[in-house]
DNA sequence: GGTTAATACTACAAAATATGTAGCGATACG
DNA sequence: CGTATCGCTACATATTTTGTAGTATTAACC
């Protein structure tokens, strides 16, 4: 009920071009990560996914899952929980390539990335209880 | 100074695995879109990019550009403005595939997607002045 | 030289999203 | 029954994004 759809107006675009809806959907926080984890671990329960994503809050997780489901990329099965659909598998192949690219990227960063700066990462409201695992 | 880097703690992950940093970076709003537009239009000025993304606010645009630059995916040239780096080109190839997938996705949505629901899209603070173009 | 027009951003308040924690109703097990 | 886990909602707080205005710089143009 909130997922962008081809043929409609989405964030930053009114032409209805499919790619724009995809970019909007996948550009939302946690979308890519959820898809990645589902691809790596196979069908997972809500709570499993939550843990796989480093104890993401159930609120966003549920929102993203609903969107992804509405887009037909994943589905909720009677048994096994959330799983990638046939359509989603094709998308997954693309996402997997991100993994390969990430490795090359990491390599080139080491030697002498453009930055060389310290590169902080995430802040996190407080240093209290960041997750223990992340798959 | 805010871009996630391989080997560090990023949103939802502490293992330092490159893919996690990539998923964090690309999962931020507008990252994918900016890369897409840059790939489609070639080197572009700040203002061009802003227009290409449907009149995105300069604040986020600048933030994302800085992150992408820090990650070595794009660079700011003396002449021509923002452009994709060699490393970024490889990533771009992956993003381009999203376009192909999007077309197939659109097709399967038409016939009888799982949703069939109305699928709202973006809200936008007010209906005032949504952008006129989107590339 | 002075004016006008772009461009690249920054400032800042307001609105949208995400986060974290608690908890509810529904099984599942002993 | 008592206890556990699961899927997910409520809700207050924190973080991000938006939108708009404005500053500083450079490039014509007259």
Coordinates of C-alpha atoms in Angstrom, one line a residue, chain B residues 64-130:
Chain B
X64 CA 25.0 12.0 -1.6
X65 CA 27.5 13.4 -4.1
X66 CA 30.0 13.9 -1.3
X67 CA 29.5 10.3 -0.1
X68 CA 29.7 8.9 -3.6
X69 CA 32.8 10.9 -4.2
X70 CA 34.4 9.8 -1.0
X71 CA 33.7 6.2 -2.0
X72 CA 35.5 6.8 -5.3
X73 CA 32.5 6.0 -7.4
X74 CA 32.2 9.4 -8.9
X75 CA 34.5 12.4 -9.1
X76 CA 34.2 16.1 -9.6
X77 CA 36.1 17.3 -12.6
X78 CA 37.4 20.8 -13.3
X79 CA 35.4 20.8 -16.5
X80 CA 32.2 18.9 -17.0
X81 CA 31.2 18.6 -13.4
X82 CA 30.4 15.3 -11.7
X83 CA 31.4 12.1 -13.6
X84 CA 31.6 8.4 -13.0
X85 CA 35.0 7.0 -12.2
X86 CA 36.4 3.8 -13.7
X87 CA 35.4 2.0 -10.6
X88 CA 32.0 3.5 -10.8
X89 CA 31.5 2.4 -14.4
X90 CA 31.7 -1.2 -13.3
X91 CA 29.1 -0.6 -10.7
X92 CA 27.1 1.2 -13.3
X93 CA 26.9 -1.9 -15.4
X94 CA 25.2 -3.6 -12.6
X95 CA 22.8 -0.8 -12.2
X96 CA 22.0 -0.8 -15.9
X97 CA 20.7 -4.3 -15.5
X98 CA 18.2 -3.0 -13.0
X99 CA 16.7 -1.2 -16.0
X100 CA 16.2 -4.5 -17.9
X101 CA 14.8 -6.2 -14.9
X102 CA 12.4 -3.2 -14.3
X103 CA 10.9 -3.8 -17.7
X104 CA 10.2 -7.4 -17.1
X105 CA 8.9 -6.5 -13.7
X106 CA 6.5 -3.9 -15.2
X107 CA 5.3 -6.6 -17.6
X108 CA 4.5 -9.0 -14.9
X109 CA 2.8 -6.4 -12.8
X110 CA 0.4 -5.5 -15.5
X111 CA -1.0 -9.0 -16.0
X112 CA -1.7 -9.9 -12.5
X113 CA 0.9 -8.9 -9.9
X114 CA 0.4 -10.3 -6.4
X115 CA -0.8 -7.0 -5.3
X116 CA -3.5 -5.9 -7.6
X117 CA -3.9 -3.3 -5.0
X118 CA -4.0 0.3 -5.8
X119 CA -0.4 1.0 -4.9
X120 CA 0.0 4.6 -4.0
X121 CA 3.4 6.0 -4.6
X122 CA 5.0 9.0 -3.2
X123 CA 3.3 11.6 -1.0
X124 CA 5.2 14.8 -1.2
X125 CA 4.8 17.2 1.6
X126 CA 2.1 19.1 -0.3
X127 CA 0.8 19.0 -3.8
X128 CA 2.3 22.4 -4.5
X129 CA 5.2 22.2 -6.9
X130 CA 6.2 18.7 -7.9

